[in-house]
Amino acid sequence: MRTQHHARPIALVNGTIWPMTGETPFNGSLLVEHGKIRRVLRHPSPTPPYNTVLDAVTPMCDEIAEFMKTSEDPVILDATGRWVLPGYIDAHCHVGIGEEIYRDEGDDVNEMTDPLTPQIRVLDGVNPEDLAFRDASQAGITSVFTCPGSGNVIGGTGAVLKTTGRVVDEMIVREPAGLKIAFGENPKMVYGEQKKMPMTRMGTAALLRQALADAKSYLEKKEQGVKDPDKLPDYDLGMENIALVLRRVIPLRAHAHRSDDIMTAIRIAQEFDIDLVIDHCTDGHKIADILAGYPYSAAVGPTLISRAKVELKDKTFATPGVLTRHGVKVAIVTDHNVIPIEYLPLCAALAVRSGMTEEDALKAITIWPAEILGVAPIVGSLAPGKDADIVLWTNRPLSWDAEAETVIINGTFVKQRTLVPD
């Protein structure tokens, strides 16, 4: 549920616009109304200095002047000397359910009572007052995909949320947006200690396959029940969520670090003809040419950590660039609270230092995660009709000293320092 916005109209004037729509940065302005971007205006050349931004409005563009006349109580935002980008997006984290300062009481990441919990919805565990939401918005991160953890073979559904809101229902961009599953060491460790399946990677794959097969059978029975109500199965929340994957409404979000686990995820996705996003993809650089042969994306990270477990032994910030150069669509992620959410831009900058182009690294925290999450018509770039999630940076956005000076979410200021007084 998205609430109606009553934010004042905004004329963001004379900034360096990097819209992430394929265009190179240009001098221009943005017009914002009713929480949406109304117009993106390109100016023919850098504008000369003016005593005030108000003096600059009419010479730059008649449309800005008309907007100022016809809009009710508009805000003028001087973006001179600022880099203007869409809000960043973290495509895999646990913001809202894994609170840093609360240990047991703030940990709602994993329902580790059964290896198969497809009925779980992350939305029911999110605390909008988690400090990480504030950290994110203040750092220019305006949307996140938050999801259950990787303790279970099937962990439940995740959601795309804005990083500001009083209640989670106001923050939803898309829900559900993916079904979390996990390969590798985590489910083995959790259930192997209990002498329960899965104790091996084979067991993990078998449980997942059986759950998908059961959901396929569940759907067939529902179809039969249209003609014969006696054949209708009992309503099952878990089967309904898996059915969303089988019908390709949402993808599987597969926790997989090692190459063999990545390939197992792909093998199962191919068997059931379903969509897949590979979460972490730590070894992706080793098999980038193979991954390029499949229509799947990768959410790469966390990398700004120590080799905390054996699956991370070959982690490198080169992975996003290698995958991108092979044609794999990539999102760079923090996996918060593994890496604090506010370090998402730093992770992108380190990927650049390791060989990724600056433009690709920015796409990997804006438009590409939006596409991977199925929300590109709403967020991820500066284009007419999209949510007004806009950040003004004090320097080139991945520079070490660049600060998110002004942050706008849904056309509302959540951080501001450059607002021109009325």
Short mmCIF file of C-alpha atoms in Angstrom, two decimals:
data_model
loop_
_atom_site.label_atom_id
_atom_site.label_comp_id
_atom_site.label_asym_id
_atom_site.label_seq_id
_atom_site.Cartn_x
_atom_site.Cartn_y
_atom_site.Cartn_z
CA MET A 1 0.00 0.00 0.00
CA ARG A 2 1.51 3.29 -1.13
CA THR A 3 0.08 6.37 0.52
CA GLN A 4 -0.91 9.49 -1.38
CA HIS A 5 1.86 12.06 -1.44
CA HIS A 6 1.20 15.73 -0.75
CA ALA A 7 4.76 17.00 -1.20
CA ARG A 8 5.33 20.48 -2.58
CA PRO A 9 6.34 20.76 -6.25
CA ILE A 10 10.10 21.03 -6.75
CA ALA A 11 12.13 22.74 -9.47
CA LEU A 12 15.64 21.32 -9.17
CA VAL A 13 17.66 23.77 -11.23
CA ASN A 14 21.04 23.72 -12.96
CA GLY A 15 22.64 20.48 -11.79
CA THR A 16 24.82 17.89 -13.48
CA ILE A 17 22.20 15.27 -14.25
CA TRP A 18 23.21 11.61 -14.58
CA PRO A 19 19.85 9.98 -15.30
CA MET A 20 21.09 6.36 -15.68
CA THR A 21 19.00 6.01 -18.83
CA GLY A 22 21.97 5.57 -21.14
CA GLU A 23 22.78 9.25 -21.48
CA THR A 24 26.05 10.75 -20.37
CA PRO A 25 25.88 13.41 -17.64
CA PHE A 26 24.50 16.78 -18.79
CA ASN A 27 23.65 20.17 -17.37
CA GLY A 28 19.93 20.34 -16.70
CA SER A 29 16.96 20.59 -14.37
CA LEU A 30 14.22 18.37 -12.96
CA LEU A 31 10.60 19.23 -12.34
CA VAL A 32 8.85 17.22 -9.61
CA GLU A 33 5.13 17.18 -8.87
CA HIS A 34 2.91 14.90 -6.75
CA GLY A 35 5.94 12.83 -5.75
CA LYS A 36 6.81 12.00 -9.38
CA ILE A 37 9.34 13.31 -11.87
CA ARG A 38 7.38 15.43 -14.33
CA ARG A 39 10.17 16.57 -16.64
CA VAL A 40 13.91 16.08 -17.16
CA LEU A 41 15.26 19.16 -18.94
CA ARG A 42 18.59 19.32 -20.75
CA HIS A 43 20.19 22.77 -21.04
CA PRO A 44 22.20 23.45 -24.19
CA SER A 45 25.32 24.57 -22.36
CA PRO A 46 26.50 25.33 -18.82
CA THR A 47 24.63 28.38 -17.59
CA PRO A 48 26.49 31.52 -16.56
CA PRO A 49 26.66 32.50 -12.89
CA TYR A 50 23.71 34.39 -11.44
CA ASN A 51 23.24 36.30 -8.22
CA THR A 52 20.45 33.93 -7.24
CA VAL A 53 18.99 30.77 -8.73
CA LEU A 54 15.73 32.66 -9.21
CA ASP A 55 17.48 34.97 -11.68
CA ALA A 56 18.58 31.91 -13.63
CA VAL A 57 15.17 30.25 -14.01
CA THR A 58 13.70 32.15 -16.95
CA PRO A 59 16.83 32.37 -19.14
CA MET A 60 17.48 28.63 -18.72
CA CYS A 61 14.11 27.33 -19.75
CA ASP A 62 10.70 28.84 -20.27
CA GLU A 63 9.15 25.61 -19.04
CA ILE A 64 10.74 26.07 -15.63
CA ALA A 65 9.35 29.59 -15.42
CA GLU A 66 5.88 28.33 -16.39
CA PHE A 67 6.16 25.54 -13.80
CA MET A 68 6.99 28.13 -11.14
CA LYS A 69 3.97 30.25 -12.10
CA THR A 70 1.40 27.47 -12.28
CA SER A 71 2.50 25.19 -9.44
CA GLU A 72 1.15 25.65 -5.96
CA ASP A 73 3.82 26.71 -3.45
CA PRO A 74 6.84 25.32 -5.38
CA VAL A 75 10.28 24.72 -3.91
CA ILE A 76 13.30 25.95 -5.87
CA LEU A 77 16.39 23.81 -5.35
CA ASP A 78 19.70 25.20 -6.59
CA ALA A 79 21.71 22.24 -7.85
CA THR A 80 24.61 24.26 -9.19
CA GLY A 81 27.86 22.34 -8.70
CA ARG A 82 25.99 19.19 -7.64
CA TRP A 83 25.76 15.77 -9.28
CA VAL A 84 22.12 14.69 -9.51
CA LEU A 85 21.38 10.96 -9.63
CA PRO A 86 18.50 8.60 -8.90
CA GLY A 87 18.48 7.16 -5.41
CA TYR A 88 20.62 4.07 -4.99
CA ILE A 89 19.08 0.61 -4.62
CA ASP A 90 20.42 -2.32 -2.58
CA ALA A 91 19.09 -5.48 -4.23
CA HIS A 92 19.86 -7.85 -1.32
CA CYS A 93 19.88 -7.01 2.37
CA HIS A 94 18.14 -7.66 5.67
CA VAL A 95 17.28 -4.10 6.66
CA GLY A 96 14.36 -4.05 9.08
CA ILE A 97 14.70 -7.66 10.22
CA GLY A 98 18.36 -7.82 11.29
CA GLU A 99 18.82 -4.87 13.63
CA GLU A 100 22.40 -4.07 14.59
CA ILE A 101 22.00 -2.91 18.19
CA TYR A 102 19.44 -5.55 19.15
CA ARG A 103 20.77 -9.08 19.18
CA ASP A 104 18.13 -11.72 19.91
CA GLU A 105 15.24 -9.28 20.19
CA GLY A 106 16.06 -7.59 16.87
CA ASP A 107 16.93 -10.73 14.92
CA ASP A 108 14.03 -11.83 12.73
CA VAL A 109 16.17 -12.97 9.79
CA ASN A 110 15.69 -16.76 9.87
CA GLU A 111 12.77 -18.98 10.91
CA MET A 112 15.05 -21.96 11.53
CA THR A 113 12.42 -24.42 12.72
CA ASP A 114 11.92 -26.20 9.41
CA PRO A 115 14.11 -26.30 6.28
CA LEU A 116 11.10 -25.40 4.12
CA THR A 117 9.24 -22.23 5.11
CA PRO A 118 7.90 -20.78 1.83
CA GLN A 119 4.89 -19.37 3.68
CA ILE A 120 7.04 -16.77 5.47
CA ARG A 121 6.67 -13.11 4.37
CA VAL A 122 9.47 -10.72 5.26
CA LEU A 123 6.91 -7.93 5.45
CA ASP A 124 5.57 -9.36 8.70
CA GLY A 125 8.95 -8.99 10.40
CA VAL A 126 10.13 -5.56 9.20
CA ASN A 127 10.58 -2.86 11.83
CA PRO A 128 10.37 0.55 10.09
CA GLU A 129 12.20 2.05 13.08
CA ASP A 130 15.31 -0.03 12.42
CA LEU A 131 18.12 2.55 12.40
CA ALA A 132 19.42 1.08 9.16
CA PHE A 133 16.54 2.67 7.25
CA ARG A 134 17.73 6.08 8.43
CA ASP A 135 21.36 5.20 7.66
CA ALA A 136 20.31 4.16 4.17
CA SER A 137 18.26 7.23 3.33
CA GLN A 138 20.90 9.60 4.69
CA ALA A 139 23.48 7.90 2.48
CA GLY A 140 21.39 8.27 -0.68
CA ILE A 141 20.00 4.71 -0.71
CA THR A 142 16.28 5.11 -1.33
CA SER A 143 15.08 1.54 -2.02
CA VAL A 144 16.08 -1.91 -0.79
CA PHE A 145 15.14 -5.53 -1.36
CA THR A 146 14.96 -7.02 2.10
CA CYS A 147 14.51 -10.75 2.46
CA PRO A 148 14.75 -13.67 4.89
CA GLY A 149 18.17 -15.15 5.55
CA SER A 150 19.83 -18.31 4.28
CA GLY A 151 19.33 -20.70 7.19
CA ASN A 152 16.57 -22.60 5.37
CA VAL A 153 16.41 -24.29 1.99
CA ILE A 154 13.34 -22.11 1.35
CA GLY A 155 13.24 -19.05 3.57
CA GLY A 156 10.17 -17.11 2.38
CA THR A 157 9.36 -14.09 0.28
CA GLY A 158 11.15 -10.73 0.21
CA ALA A 159 9.94 -7.23 -0.60
CA VAL A 160 11.19 -4.04 -2.25
CA LEU A 161 10.80 -1.14 0.18
CA LYS A 162 11.52 2.56 0.27
CA THR A 163 13.88 3.55 3.07
CA THR A 164 11.52 6.00 4.74
CA GLY A 165 8.06 5.52 6.23
CA ARG A 166 6.24 5.31 9.55
CA VAL A 167 4.77 1.86 8.88
CA VAL A 168 6.02 -0.78 6.49
CA ASP A 169 2.77 -0.74 4.51
CA GLU A 170 3.63 2.80 3.37
CA MET A 171 7.10 1.73 2.22
CA ILE A 172 6.19 -1.07 -0.20
CA VAL A 173 7.31 -0.79 -3.79
CA ARG A 174 6.77 -4.46 -4.68
CA GLU A 175 5.70 -7.35 -2.49
CA PRO A 176 6.34 -10.18 -2.91
CA ALA A 177 9.39 -9.61 -5.10
CA GLY A 178 11.23 -12.93 -4.81
CA LEU A 179 11.32 -16.26 -2.96
CA LYS A 180 14.51 -16.77 -0.97
CA ILE A 181 16.25 -20.14 -1.21
CA ALA A 182 19.69 -21.22 -0.04
CA PHE A 183 22.42 -23.60 -1.15
CA GLY A 184 25.81 -24.33 0.35
CA GLU A 185 26.96 -24.42 3.94
CA ASN A 186 24.20 -22.55 5.77
CA PRO A 187 21.25 -24.98 5.58
CA LYS A 188 23.69 -27.88 6.00
CA MET A 189 25.03 -26.34 9.19
CA VAL A 190 21.62 -25.51 10.68
CA TYR A 191 19.94 -28.85 10.06
CA GLY A 192 22.94 -31.15 9.97
CA GLU A 193 23.54 -30.31 13.65
CA GLN A 194 19.95 -31.43 14.31
CA LYS A 195 20.55 -34.69 12.38
CA LYS A 196 17.85 -33.60 9.96
CA MET A 197 17.80 -33.28 6.19
CA PRO A 198 19.62 -31.47 4.65
CA MET A 199 23.00 -32.60 5.93
CA THR A 200 24.52 -32.38 2.45
CA ARG A 201 24.29 -30.29 -0.70
CA MET A 202 22.47 -33.22 -2.28
CA GLY A 203 19.85 -33.04 0.45
CA THR A 204 19.36 -29.31 -0.09
CA ALA A 205 18.78 -29.75 -3.81
CA ALA A 206 16.44 -32.70 -3.24
CA LEU A 207 14.27 -30.79 -0.76
CA LEU A 208 14.00 -27.84 -3.12
CA ARG A 209 13.16 -30.02 -6.12
CA GLN A 210 10.47 -31.84 -4.17
CA ALA A 211 8.93 -28.56 -2.97
CA LEU A 212 8.80 -27.26 -6.55
CA ALA A 213 7.30 -30.55 -7.76
CA ASP A 214 4.70 -30.46 -4.99
CA ALA A 215 3.75 -26.91 -5.91
CA LYS A 216 3.43 -27.92 -9.57
CA SER A 217 1.06 -30.70 -8.52
CA TYR A 218 -0.82 -28.23 -6.30
CA LEU A 219 -1.35 -25.93 -9.29
CA GLU A 220 -2.58 -28.82 -11.44
CA LYS A 221 -5.11 -29.78 -8.77
CA LYS A 222 -6.32 -26.20 -8.57
CA GLU A 223 -6.87 -26.22 -12.33
CA GLN A 224 -8.78 -29.49 -12.08
CA GLY A 225 -10.83 -28.00 -9.25
CA VAL A 226 -12.22 -25.35 -11.58
CA LYS A 227 -14.30 -28.07 -13.24
CA ASP A 228 -14.56 -30.43 -10.28
CA PRO A 229 -14.58 -28.69 -6.86
CA ASP A 230 -14.00 -32.04 -5.15
CA LYS A 231 -10.48 -32.03 -6.59
CA LEU A 232 -9.57 -28.65 -5.15
CA PRO A 233 -6.63 -28.96 -2.73
CA ASP A 234 -6.70 -27.33 0.69
CA TYR A 235 -5.43 -23.78 0.48
CA ASP A 236 -1.70 -23.77 1.34
CA LEU A 237 0.19 -20.50 1.89
CA GLY A 238 3.55 -22.06 1.15
CA MET A 239 2.37 -23.72 -2.05
CA GLU A 240 0.81 -20.43 -3.15
CA ASN A 241 4.16 -18.65 -2.77
CA ILE A 242 6.06 -21.34 -4.66
CA ALA A 243 3.36 -21.22 -7.33
CA LEU A 244 4.25 -17.56 -7.91
CA VAL A 245 7.72 -18.78 -8.88
CA LEU A 246 6.39 -21.53 -11.16
CA ARG A 247 4.12 -19.00 -12.88
CA ARG A 248 7.13 -16.66 -13.22
CA VAL A 249 5.46 -13.88 -11.26
CA ILE A 250 8.52 -13.67 -9.00
CA PRO A 251 12.01 -15.21 -9.25
CA LEU A 252 13.86 -17.56 -6.98
CA ARG A 253 16.49 -15.60 -5.04
CA ALA A 254 19.21 -18.21 -4.63
CA HIS A 255 21.89 -17.82 -1.95
CA ALA A 256 24.91 -19.38 -3.67
CA HIS A 257 28.59 -18.55 -3.16
CA ARG A 258 30.54 -21.44 -4.69
CA SER A 259 30.60 -22.27 -8.39
CA ASP A 260 29.04 -25.69 -7.83
CA ASP A 261 26.18 -24.19 -5.80
CA ILE A 262 25.60 -21.55 -8.47
CA MET A 263 25.34 -24.26 -11.10
CA THR A 264 22.97 -26.33 -8.97
CA ALA A 265 20.69 -23.31 -8.71
CA ILE A 266 20.82 -22.87 -12.47
CA ARG A 267 20.21 -26.57 -13.10
CA ILE A 268 17.04 -26.52 -11.00
CA ALA A 269 15.83 -23.25 -12.54
CA GLN A 270 16.26 -24.79 -15.99
CA GLU A 271 14.43 -27.98 -14.98
CA PHE A 272 11.37 -26.06 -13.81
CA ASP A 273 11.59 -23.21 -16.34
CA ILE A 274 11.60 -20.49 -13.69
CA ASP A 275 13.32 -17.15 -13.20
CA LEU A 276 16.40 -16.91 -11.00
CA VAL A 277 18.61 -14.31 -9.39
CA ILE A 278 21.91 -15.58 -8.01
CA ASP A 279 22.52 -13.92 -4.65
CA HIS A 280 26.16 -13.40 -3.58
CA CYS A 281 27.65 -15.16 -6.63
CA THR A 282 31.05 -14.99 -4.93
CA ASP A 283 32.72 -17.34 -7.41
CA GLY A 284 30.95 -15.77 -10.38
CA HIS A 285 34.19 -14.47 -11.87
CA LYS A 286 35.43 -18.04 -12.23
CA ILE A 287 32.54 -19.12 -14.44
CA ALA A 288 31.44 -15.80 -15.96
CA ASP A 289 31.51 -17.19 -19.50
CA ILE A 290 29.21 -20.04 -18.46
CA LEU A 291 26.81 -17.76 -16.58
CA ALA A 292 26.61 -15.55 -19.66
CA GLY A 293 24.88 -18.42 -21.45
CA TYR A 294 21.86 -18.23 -19.15
CA PRO A 295 19.23 -15.47 -18.75
CA TYR A 296 19.91 -14.93 -15.04
CA SER A 297 21.17 -11.95 -13.06
CA ALA A 298 23.52 -11.74 -10.09
CA ALA A 299 23.36 -9.72 -6.87
CA VAL A 300 27.06 -9.65 -5.95
CA GLY A 301 28.24 -9.22 -2.37
CA PRO A 302 28.98 -8.91 0.48
CA THR A 303 32.64 -8.31 -0.40
CA LEU A 304 33.71 -5.62 2.08
CA ILE A 305 34.23 -8.24 4.79
CA SER A 306 36.82 -10.78 5.88
CA ARG A 307 36.79 -14.34 4.60
CA ALA A 308 34.42 -15.24 7.39
CA LYS A 309 33.65 -18.70 6.00
CA VAL A 310 35.21 -21.08 3.53
CA GLU A 311 32.79 -20.14 0.76
CA LEU A 312 34.30 -16.64 0.69
CA LYS A 313 37.91 -17.73 0.16
CA ASP A 314 38.02 -16.38 -3.42
CA LYS A 315 35.94 -13.23 -2.92
CA THR A 316 37.09 -10.21 -4.91
CA PHE A 317 35.75 -6.80 -5.90
CA ALA A 318 36.66 -7.76 -9.48
CA THR A 319 33.63 -10.08 -9.68
CA PRO A 320 31.00 -7.46 -10.67
CA GLY A 321 33.18 -6.11 -13.46
CA VAL A 322 34.08 -9.54 -14.82
CA LEU A 323 30.43 -10.59 -14.89
CA THR A 324 29.35 -7.34 -16.52
CA ARG A 325 31.97 -7.61 -19.23
CA HIS A 326 30.61 -11.08 -20.05
CA GLY A 327 27.07 -9.71 -20.36
CA VAL A 328 25.61 -10.77 -17.00
CA LYS A 329 23.35 -8.15 -15.42
CA VAL A 330 24.74 -7.29 -11.98
CA ALA A 331 23.60 -5.56 -8.82
CA ILE A 332 26.18 -4.70 -6.16
CA VAL A 333 24.80 -5.41 -2.67
CA THR A 334 25.75 -5.09 0.99
CA ASP A 335 23.78 -7.99 2.50
CA HIS A 336 23.21 -5.61 5.44
CA ASN A 337 23.81 -6.12 8.30
CA VAL A 338 26.85 -8.03 7.05
CA ILE A 339 28.10 -4.77 5.52
CA PRO A 340 26.41 -1.63 6.88
CA ILE A 341 23.90 -0.43 4.31
CA GLU A 342 25.46 3.05 4.06
CA TYR A 343 28.61 1.54 2.49
CA LEU A 344 26.83 0.52 -0.72
CA PRO A 345 28.45 3.42 -2.68
CA LEU A 346 31.85 2.42 -1.28
CA CYS A 347 31.35 -1.14 -2.52
CA ALA A 348 30.58 0.24 -5.98
CA ALA A 349 33.68 2.45 -5.85
CA LEU A 350 35.86 -0.52 -4.91
CA ALA A 351 34.43 -2.46 -7.85
CA VAL A 352 35.59 0.41 -10.08
CA ARG A 353 39.06 0.23 -8.55
CA SER A 354 39.04 -3.48 -9.43
CA GLY A 355 38.21 -2.97 -13.08
CA MET A 356 34.50 -2.16 -13.42
CA THR A 357 33.69 1.03 -15.32
CA GLU A 358 32.27 3.92 -13.31
CA GLU A 359 29.07 3.95 -15.36
CA ASP A 360 28.52 0.20 -14.93
CA ALA A 361 29.16 0.44 -11.18
CA LEU A 362 26.54 3.19 -10.90
CA LYS A 363 24.11 1.16 -13.00
CA ALA A 364 24.74 -1.74 -10.60
CA ILE A 365 23.29 0.32 -7.73
CA THR A 366 20.52 2.09 -9.68
CA ILE A 367 18.86 0.90 -12.88
CA TRP A 368 20.15 -2.69 -12.97
CA PRO A 369 18.89 -3.60 -9.47
CA ALA A 370 15.60 -1.92 -10.38
CA GLU A 371 15.35 -4.19 -13.43
CA ILE A 372 16.40 -7.27 -11.46
CA LEU A 373 13.75 -6.50 -8.83
CA GLY A 374 11.01 -5.82 -11.38
CA VAL A 375 10.55 -2.20 -10.33
CA ALA A 376 12.32 -0.33 -13.15
CA PRO A 377 9.08 1.42 -14.25
CA ILE A 378 8.98 3.03 -10.78
CA VAL A 379 12.56 3.64 -9.61
CA GLY A 380 16.20 3.33 -10.71
CA SER A 381 16.56 6.24 -13.13
CA LEU A 382 15.56 9.87 -13.58
CA ALA A 383 12.75 9.78 -16.12
CA PRO A 384 9.27 11.31 -16.40
CA GLY A 385 6.62 9.36 -14.50
CA LYS A 386 9.02 7.66 -12.10
CA ASP A 387 9.05 8.20 -8.35
CA ALA A 388 11.00 11.32 -7.42
CA ASP A 389 13.82 9.51 -5.61
CA ILE A 390 16.64 11.97 -6.23
CA VAL A 391 20.04 12.54 -4.61
CA LEU A 392 22.34 15.54 -4.93
CA TRP A 393 26.00 14.64 -4.50
CA THR A 394 28.70 17.14 -3.60
CA ASN A 395 31.21 15.54 -5.97
CA ARG A 396 31.39 12.89 -8.66
CA PRO A 397 29.17 10.28 -7.01
CA LEU A 398 31.69 7.45 -6.38
CA SER A 399 34.46 9.80 -5.24
CA TRP A 400 35.79 9.14 -1.76
CA ASP A 401 34.65 12.58 -0.57
CA ALA A 402 31.25 12.67 -2.29
CA GLU A 403 28.42 13.30 0.19
CA ALA A 404 24.71 12.74 -0.33
CA GLU A 405 23.93 16.35 0.51
CA THR A 406 20.24 16.36 -0.39
CA VAL A 407 18.01 13.27 -0.54
CA ILE A 408 14.46 13.25 -1.88
CA ILE A 409 12.21 10.18 -1.64
CA ASN A 410 8.77 10.20 -3.25
CA GLY A 411 9.17 13.92 -3.82
CA THR A 412 9.72 14.61 -0.10
CA PHE A 413 12.97 15.87 1.41
CA VAL A 414 14.46 13.39 3.87
CA LYS A 415 17.79 15.22 3.97
CA GLN A 416 18.45 18.75 2.75
CA ARG A 417 21.17 21.36 2.85
CA THR A 418 20.81 23.23 -0.43
CA LEU A 419 17.18 24.33 -0.27
CA VAL A 420 16.78 27.96 -1.34
CA PRO A 421 14.67 29.90 1.22
CA ASP A 422 11.30 31.19 0.06
#
